Coordinates of C-alpha atoms in Angstrom, one line a residue:
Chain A
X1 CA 48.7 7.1 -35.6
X2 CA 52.5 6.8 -36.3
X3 CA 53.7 10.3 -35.8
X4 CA 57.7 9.9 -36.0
X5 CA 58.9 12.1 -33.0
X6 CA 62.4 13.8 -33.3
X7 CA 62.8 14.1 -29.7
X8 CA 66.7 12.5 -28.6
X9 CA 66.0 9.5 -26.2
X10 CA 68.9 10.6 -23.9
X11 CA 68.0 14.1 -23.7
X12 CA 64.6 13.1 -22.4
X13 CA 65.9 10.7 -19.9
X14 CA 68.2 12.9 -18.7
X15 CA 65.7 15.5 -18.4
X16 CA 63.1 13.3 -16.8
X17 CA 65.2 12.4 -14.2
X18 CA 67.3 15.9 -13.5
X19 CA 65.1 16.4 -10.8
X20 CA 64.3 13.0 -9.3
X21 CA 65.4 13.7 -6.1
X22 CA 65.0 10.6 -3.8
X23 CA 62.6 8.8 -6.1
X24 CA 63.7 4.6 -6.9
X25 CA 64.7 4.1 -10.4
X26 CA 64.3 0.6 -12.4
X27 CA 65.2 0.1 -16.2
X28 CA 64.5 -2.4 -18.5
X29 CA 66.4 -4.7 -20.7
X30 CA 68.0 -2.7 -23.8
X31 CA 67.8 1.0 -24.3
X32 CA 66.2 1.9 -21.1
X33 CA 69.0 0.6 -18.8
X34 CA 71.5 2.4 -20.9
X35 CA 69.6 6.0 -20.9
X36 CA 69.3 5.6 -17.4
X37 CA 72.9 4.6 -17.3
X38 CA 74.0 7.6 -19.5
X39 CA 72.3 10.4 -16.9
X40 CA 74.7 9.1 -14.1
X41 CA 75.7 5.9 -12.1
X42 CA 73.5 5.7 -9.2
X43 CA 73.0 3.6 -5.9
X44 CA 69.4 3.3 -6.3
X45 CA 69.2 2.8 -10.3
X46 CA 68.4 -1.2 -10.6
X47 CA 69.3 -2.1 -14.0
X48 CA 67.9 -4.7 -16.0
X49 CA 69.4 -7.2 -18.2
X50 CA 67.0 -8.8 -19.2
X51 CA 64.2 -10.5 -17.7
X52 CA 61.8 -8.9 -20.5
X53 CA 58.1 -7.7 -19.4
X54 CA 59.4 -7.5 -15.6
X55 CA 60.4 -3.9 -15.2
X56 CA 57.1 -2.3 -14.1
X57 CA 56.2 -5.3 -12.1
X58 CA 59.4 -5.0 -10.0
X59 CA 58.9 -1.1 -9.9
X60 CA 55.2 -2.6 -8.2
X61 CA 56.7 -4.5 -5.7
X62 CA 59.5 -2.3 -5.2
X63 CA 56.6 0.7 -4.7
X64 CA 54.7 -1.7 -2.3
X65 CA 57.4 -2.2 -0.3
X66 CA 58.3 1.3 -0.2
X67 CA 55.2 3.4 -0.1
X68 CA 56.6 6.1 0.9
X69 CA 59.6 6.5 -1.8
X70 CA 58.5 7.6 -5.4
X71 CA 59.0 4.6 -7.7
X72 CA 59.8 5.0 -11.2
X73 CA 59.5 1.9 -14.1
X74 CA 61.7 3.3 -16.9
X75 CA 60.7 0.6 -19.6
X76 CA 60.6 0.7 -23.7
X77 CA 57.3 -0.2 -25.7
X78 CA 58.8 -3.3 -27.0
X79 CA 59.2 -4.2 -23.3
X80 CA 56.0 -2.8 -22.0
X81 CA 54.2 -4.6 -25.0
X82 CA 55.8 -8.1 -23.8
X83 CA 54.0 -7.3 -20.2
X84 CA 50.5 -6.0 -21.4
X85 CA 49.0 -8.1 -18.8
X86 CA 51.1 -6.3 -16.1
X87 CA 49.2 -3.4 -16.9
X88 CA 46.5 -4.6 -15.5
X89 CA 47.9 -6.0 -12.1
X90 CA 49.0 -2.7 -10.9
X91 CA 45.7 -1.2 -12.3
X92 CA 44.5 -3.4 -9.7
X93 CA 46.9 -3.0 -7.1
X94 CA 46.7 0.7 -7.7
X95 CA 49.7 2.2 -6.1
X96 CA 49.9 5.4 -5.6
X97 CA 53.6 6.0 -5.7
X98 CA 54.8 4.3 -8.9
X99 CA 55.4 5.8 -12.5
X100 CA 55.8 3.7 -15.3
X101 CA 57.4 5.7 -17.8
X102 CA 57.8 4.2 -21.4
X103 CA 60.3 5.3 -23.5
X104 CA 59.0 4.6 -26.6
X105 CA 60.5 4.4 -30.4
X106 CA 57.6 2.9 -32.1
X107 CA 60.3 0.2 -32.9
X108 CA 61.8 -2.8 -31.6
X109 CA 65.6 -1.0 -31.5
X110 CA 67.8 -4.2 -30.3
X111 CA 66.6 -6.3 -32.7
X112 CA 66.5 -4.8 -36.4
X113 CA 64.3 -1.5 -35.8
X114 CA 61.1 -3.2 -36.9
X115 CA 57.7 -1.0 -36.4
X116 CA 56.6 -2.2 -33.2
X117 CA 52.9 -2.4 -32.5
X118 CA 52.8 1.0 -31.1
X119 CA 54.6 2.0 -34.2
X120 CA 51.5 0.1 -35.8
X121 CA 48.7 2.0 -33.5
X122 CA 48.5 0.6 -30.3
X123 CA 48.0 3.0 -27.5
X124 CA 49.9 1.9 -24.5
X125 CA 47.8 5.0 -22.4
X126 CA 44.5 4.0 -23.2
X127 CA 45.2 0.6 -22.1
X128 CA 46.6 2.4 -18.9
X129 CA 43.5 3.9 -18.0
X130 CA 41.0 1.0 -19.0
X131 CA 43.3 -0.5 -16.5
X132 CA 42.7 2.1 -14.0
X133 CA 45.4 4.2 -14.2
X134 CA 45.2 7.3 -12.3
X135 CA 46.8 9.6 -14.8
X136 CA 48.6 9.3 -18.1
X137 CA 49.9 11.0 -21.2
X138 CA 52.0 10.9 -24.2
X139 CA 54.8 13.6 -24.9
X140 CA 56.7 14.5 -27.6
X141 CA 59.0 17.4 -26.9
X142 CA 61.5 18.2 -24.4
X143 CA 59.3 21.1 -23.0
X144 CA 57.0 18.8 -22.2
X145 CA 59.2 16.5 -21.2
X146 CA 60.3 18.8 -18.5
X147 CA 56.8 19.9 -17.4
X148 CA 56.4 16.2 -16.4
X149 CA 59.7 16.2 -14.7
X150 CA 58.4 19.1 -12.4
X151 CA 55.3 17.2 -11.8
X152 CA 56.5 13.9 -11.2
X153 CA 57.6 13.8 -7.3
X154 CA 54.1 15.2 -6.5
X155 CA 51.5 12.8 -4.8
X156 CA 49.3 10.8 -7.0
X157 CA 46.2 9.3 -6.6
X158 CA 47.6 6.0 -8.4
X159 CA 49.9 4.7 -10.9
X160 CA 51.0 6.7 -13.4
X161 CA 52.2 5.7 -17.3
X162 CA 53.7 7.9 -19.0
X163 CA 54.3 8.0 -22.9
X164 CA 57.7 9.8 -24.5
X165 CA 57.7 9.2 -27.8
X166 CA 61.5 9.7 -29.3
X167 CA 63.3 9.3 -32.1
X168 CA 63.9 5.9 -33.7
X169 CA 67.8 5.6 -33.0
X170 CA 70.5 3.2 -31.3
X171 CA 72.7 5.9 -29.4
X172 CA 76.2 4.4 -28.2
X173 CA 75.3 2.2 -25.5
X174 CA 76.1 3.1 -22.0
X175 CA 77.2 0.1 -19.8
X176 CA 75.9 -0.3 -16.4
X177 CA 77.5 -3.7 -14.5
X178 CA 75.9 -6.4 -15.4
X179 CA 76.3 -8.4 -12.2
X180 CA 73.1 -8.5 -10.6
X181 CA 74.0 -9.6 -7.3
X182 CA 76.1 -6.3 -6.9
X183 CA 73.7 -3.8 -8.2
X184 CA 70.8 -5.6 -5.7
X185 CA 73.1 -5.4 -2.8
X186 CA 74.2 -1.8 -3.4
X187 CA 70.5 -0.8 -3.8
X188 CA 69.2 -2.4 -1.4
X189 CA 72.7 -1.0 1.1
X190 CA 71.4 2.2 0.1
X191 CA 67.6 1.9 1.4
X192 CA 69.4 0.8 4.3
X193 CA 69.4 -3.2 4.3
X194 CA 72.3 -5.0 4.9
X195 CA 74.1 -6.8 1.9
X196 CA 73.2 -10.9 2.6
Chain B
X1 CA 38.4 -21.0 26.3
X2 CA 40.1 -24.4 24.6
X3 CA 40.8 -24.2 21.4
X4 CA 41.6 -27.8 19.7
X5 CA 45.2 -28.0 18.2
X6 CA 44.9 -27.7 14.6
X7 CA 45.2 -30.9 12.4
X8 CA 47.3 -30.6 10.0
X9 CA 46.0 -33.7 8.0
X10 CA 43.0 -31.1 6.9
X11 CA 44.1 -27.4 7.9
X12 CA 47.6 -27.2 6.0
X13 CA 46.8 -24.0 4.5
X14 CA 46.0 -22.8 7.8
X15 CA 49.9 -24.3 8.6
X16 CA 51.5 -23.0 5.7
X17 CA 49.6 -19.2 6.7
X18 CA 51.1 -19.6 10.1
X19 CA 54.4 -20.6 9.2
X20 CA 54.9 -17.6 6.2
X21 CA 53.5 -15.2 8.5
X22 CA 56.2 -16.4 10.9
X23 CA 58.6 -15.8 8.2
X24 CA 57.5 -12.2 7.8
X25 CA 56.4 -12.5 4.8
X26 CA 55.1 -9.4 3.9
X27 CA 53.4 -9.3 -0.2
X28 CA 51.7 -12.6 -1.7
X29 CA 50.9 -12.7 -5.6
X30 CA 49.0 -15.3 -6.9
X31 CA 47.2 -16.8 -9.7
X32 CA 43.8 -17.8 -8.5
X33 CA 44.1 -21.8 -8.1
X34 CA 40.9 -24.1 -5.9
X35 CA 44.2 -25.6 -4.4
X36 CA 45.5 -22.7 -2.7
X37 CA 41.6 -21.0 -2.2
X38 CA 41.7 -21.1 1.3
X39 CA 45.4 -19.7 1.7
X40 CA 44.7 -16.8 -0.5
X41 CA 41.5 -15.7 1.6
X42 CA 43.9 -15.8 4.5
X43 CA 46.4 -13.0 3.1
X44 CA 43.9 -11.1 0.8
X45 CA 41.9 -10.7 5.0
X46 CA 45.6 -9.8 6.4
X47 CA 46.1 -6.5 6.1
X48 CA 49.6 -6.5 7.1
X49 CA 50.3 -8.3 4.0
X50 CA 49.8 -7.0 0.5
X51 CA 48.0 -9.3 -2.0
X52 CA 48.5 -9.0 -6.0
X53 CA 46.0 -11.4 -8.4
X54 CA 48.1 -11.6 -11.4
X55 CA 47.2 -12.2 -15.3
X56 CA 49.8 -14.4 -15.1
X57 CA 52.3 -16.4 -13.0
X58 CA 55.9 -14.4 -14.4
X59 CA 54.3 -11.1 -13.0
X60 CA 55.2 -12.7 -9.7
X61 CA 58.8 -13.5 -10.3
X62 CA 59.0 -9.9 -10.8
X63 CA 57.1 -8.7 -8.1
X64 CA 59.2 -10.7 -5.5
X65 CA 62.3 -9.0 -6.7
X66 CA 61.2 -5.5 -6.9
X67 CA 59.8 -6.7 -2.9
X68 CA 63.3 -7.6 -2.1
X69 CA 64.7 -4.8 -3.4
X70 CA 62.4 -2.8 -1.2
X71 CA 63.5 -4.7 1.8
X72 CA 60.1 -7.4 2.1
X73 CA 59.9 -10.7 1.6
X74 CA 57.1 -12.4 -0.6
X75 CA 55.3 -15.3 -1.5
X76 CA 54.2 -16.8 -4.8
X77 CA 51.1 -19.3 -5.4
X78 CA 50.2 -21.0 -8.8
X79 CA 49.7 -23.7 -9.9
X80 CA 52.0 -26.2 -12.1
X81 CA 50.4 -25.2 -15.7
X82 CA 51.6 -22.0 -14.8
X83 CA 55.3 -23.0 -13.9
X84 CA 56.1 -22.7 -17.6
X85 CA 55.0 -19.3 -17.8
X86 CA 57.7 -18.2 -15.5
X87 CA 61.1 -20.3 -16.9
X88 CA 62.4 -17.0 -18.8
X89 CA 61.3 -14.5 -15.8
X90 CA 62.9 -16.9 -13.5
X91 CA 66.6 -15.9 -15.0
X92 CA 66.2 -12.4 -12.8
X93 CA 66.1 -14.3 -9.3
X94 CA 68.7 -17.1 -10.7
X95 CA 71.1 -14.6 -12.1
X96 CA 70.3 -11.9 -8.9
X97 CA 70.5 -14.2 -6.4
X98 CA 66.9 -13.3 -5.1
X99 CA 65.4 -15.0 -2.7
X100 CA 61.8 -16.6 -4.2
X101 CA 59.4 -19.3 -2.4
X102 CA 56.7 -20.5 -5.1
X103 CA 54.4 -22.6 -3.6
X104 CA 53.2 -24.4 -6.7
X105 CA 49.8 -27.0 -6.7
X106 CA 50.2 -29.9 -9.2
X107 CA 47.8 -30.9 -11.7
X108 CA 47.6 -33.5 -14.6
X109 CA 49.5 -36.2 -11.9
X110 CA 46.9 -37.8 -10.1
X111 CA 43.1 -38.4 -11.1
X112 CA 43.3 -36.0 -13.6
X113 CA 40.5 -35.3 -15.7
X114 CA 41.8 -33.4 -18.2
X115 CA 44.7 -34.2 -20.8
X116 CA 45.6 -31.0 -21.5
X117 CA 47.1 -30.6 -17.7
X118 CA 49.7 -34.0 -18.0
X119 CA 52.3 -32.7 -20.2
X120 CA 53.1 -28.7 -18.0
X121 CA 52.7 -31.6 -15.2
X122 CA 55.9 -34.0 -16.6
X123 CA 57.7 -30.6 -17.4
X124 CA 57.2 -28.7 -14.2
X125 CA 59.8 -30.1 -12.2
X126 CA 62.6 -30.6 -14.9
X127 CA 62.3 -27.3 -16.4
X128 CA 62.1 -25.3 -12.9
X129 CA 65.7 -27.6 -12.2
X130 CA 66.7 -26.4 -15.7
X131 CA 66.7 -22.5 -15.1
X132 CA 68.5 -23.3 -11.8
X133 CA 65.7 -23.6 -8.8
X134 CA 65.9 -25.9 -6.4
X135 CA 62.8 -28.3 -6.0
X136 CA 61.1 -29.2 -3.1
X137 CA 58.1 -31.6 -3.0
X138 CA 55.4 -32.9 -0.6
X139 CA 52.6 -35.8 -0.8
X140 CA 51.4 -35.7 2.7
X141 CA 50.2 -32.7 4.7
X142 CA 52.5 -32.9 7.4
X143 CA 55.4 -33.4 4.9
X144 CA 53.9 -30.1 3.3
X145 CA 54.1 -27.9 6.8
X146 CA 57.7 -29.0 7.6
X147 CA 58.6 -28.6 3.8
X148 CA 57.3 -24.9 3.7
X149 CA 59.0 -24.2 6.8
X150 CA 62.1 -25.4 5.4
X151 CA 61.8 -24.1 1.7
X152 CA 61.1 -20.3 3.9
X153 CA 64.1 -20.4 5.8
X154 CA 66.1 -21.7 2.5
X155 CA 64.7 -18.3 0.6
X156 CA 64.6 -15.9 2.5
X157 CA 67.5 -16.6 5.2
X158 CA 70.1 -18.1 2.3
X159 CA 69.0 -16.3 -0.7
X160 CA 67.8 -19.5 -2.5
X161 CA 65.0 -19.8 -5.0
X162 CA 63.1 -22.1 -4.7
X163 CA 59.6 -24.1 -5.5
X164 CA 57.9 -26.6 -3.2
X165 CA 55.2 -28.9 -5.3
X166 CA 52.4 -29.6 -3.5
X167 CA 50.9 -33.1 -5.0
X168 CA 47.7 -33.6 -6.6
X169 CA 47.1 -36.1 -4.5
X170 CA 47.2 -34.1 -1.3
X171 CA 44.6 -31.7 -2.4
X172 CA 42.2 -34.3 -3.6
X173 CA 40.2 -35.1 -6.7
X174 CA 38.6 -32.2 -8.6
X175 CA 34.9 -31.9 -7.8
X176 CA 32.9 -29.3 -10.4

């Protein structure tokens, strides 16, 4: 149940996202926000700082507000174990155009590297689809890694989650701002609203 | 055909649907409360709004954010127990500068049956002041309507966050 992967956390990321086009990008607190932050500065990456649990539920808004622009939650299972419940509010709301990608350790990384409970057996993907997930699926190599990256702008049929299990390390952060005001107005400047 | 001029004495969620729709207010969330029954059956029948039922009330802080982000405005209901579910989640629109309108029912204020609802009651107000949101708060029903209408135009026009209480009192003793 605890399968160590050896996949690089950045490499992944980076892969994920080579392709992503014109898709919305959110990252949650910790090592999320600083893999997305390592594959390139963006206008429409919102970064997280913290708010812990949030990330997937602002990708659902986000998504519902955009239907047409692919959304993608890039969260940790530390995170995504903190918003269980949050699972099952965009089971329900079912949108069609949001990914909720975990990047997941098995550990809690910020805080000590203690087994987290997916490190313990808790499968974030089956709880995904008793929530009524459309698809889901846990990878552990870059090959497949890439595979989903080719897959991921096509039309779904409703939210995705998607497992990447990597290795257990604390890369050298990289630093997006952390003003939050700036990173909201620059995103939302970029889908075309006017800074207020 | 006439039709009578609404009374806002015992249609205020009829008021408060008017004046959010006026706002443009474009996703509700909620966490199903007998308070706000009636206003929820409103937006879940609009289908120029979208409607989340949460597991609980922080989901919404979220949601509203990532809604902003995407350019629409939102509304949160709950009631006051659920206020200290949200204090933590309620850093991203303090520190973000979001613009949130919680619409929160009290409880455990005024004939109160049940204990467990007074002490979330005493804390609700203080602890939403603590993490930085402004407080707004009606007892009457017209006080309510011009409240919400001035709590929507706080939010969404200046980018403030903020929660109007809606007192026990107004929505009446429990009845199950």
């Amino acid at each position: 149940m605890t399968v160590p992967s050896q996949l690089d956390r950045r490499a992944a990321v980076a892969a994920l996202l080579k392709n992503r086009g014109d898709a919305l990008v959110v990252s949650g607190l910790g090592s999320p926000t600083y893999d997305l932050h390592a594959t390139g500065d963006r206008d429409d990456n919102f970064y997280l700082w913290g708010a812990m649990g949030g990330a997937a539920l602002i990708g659902l808004g986000l998504a519902q507000a955009q239907p047409s622009r692919r959304v993608i939650a890039l969260t940790g299972d530390g995170e995504q174990l903190m918003g269980l419940g949050g699972i099952a509010t965009i089971g329900v709301a079912r949108p069609r155009n949001l990914d909720v990608i975990v990047i997941d350790n098995q550990h809690f990384g910020e805080t000590g590297m203690q087994a987290s409970h997916t490190g313990r057996g808790v499968d974030l993907t089956a709880i995904a689809v008793a929530c009524g997930f459309a698809t889901t699926a846990t990878v552990r190599t870059l090959e497949e890694v890439q595979r989903l990256a080719a897959d991921i702008a096509a039309p779904a049929d409703g939210p995705r989650l998607f497992v990447i299990k990597v290795r257990a390390e604390n890369p050298p952060r990289s630093l997006p701002s952390r003003d939050a005001v700036f990173i909201k107005n620059r995103f939302r400047a970029h889908l075309g609203f006017a800074a207020t | 055909m006439h039709s009578p001029k609404p009374n806002p004495e015992t249609d205020w969620p009829s008021e408060l649907y008017r004046i959010l729709k006026a706002a443009d207010v474009r996703q509700m969330s909620y966490v199903p409360d007998a308070g706000h029954s009636q206003l929820i059956r409103m937006f879940s029948a609009d289908n120029d709004v979208t409607t989340n039922v949460l597991t609980t009330e922080e989901e919404g802080i979220a949601i509203a954010a990532g809604a902003w982000l995407g350019g629409q405005r939102s509304v949160l209901l709950m009631q006051s127990s659920g206020v200290g579910n949200c204090i933590n989640m309620l850093s991203l629109s303090a520190i973000g500068r979001f613009p949130l309108l919680m619409l929160v029912t009290m409880r455990g204020e005024w004939a109160e049956f049940n204990p467990w609802q007074v002490p979330m009651s005493r804390a609700t107000q203080p602890s939403l002041e603590a993490i930085g949101l402004k407080v707004m708060r009606a007892e009457t029903a017209e006080d309510l309507v011009e409240t919400v209408e001035s709590a929507a135009a706080l939010a969404y026009e200046s980018d403030q966050q903020i929660a109007v209480l809606i007192g026990q009192r107004l929505i009446g003793k429990k009845k199950w």
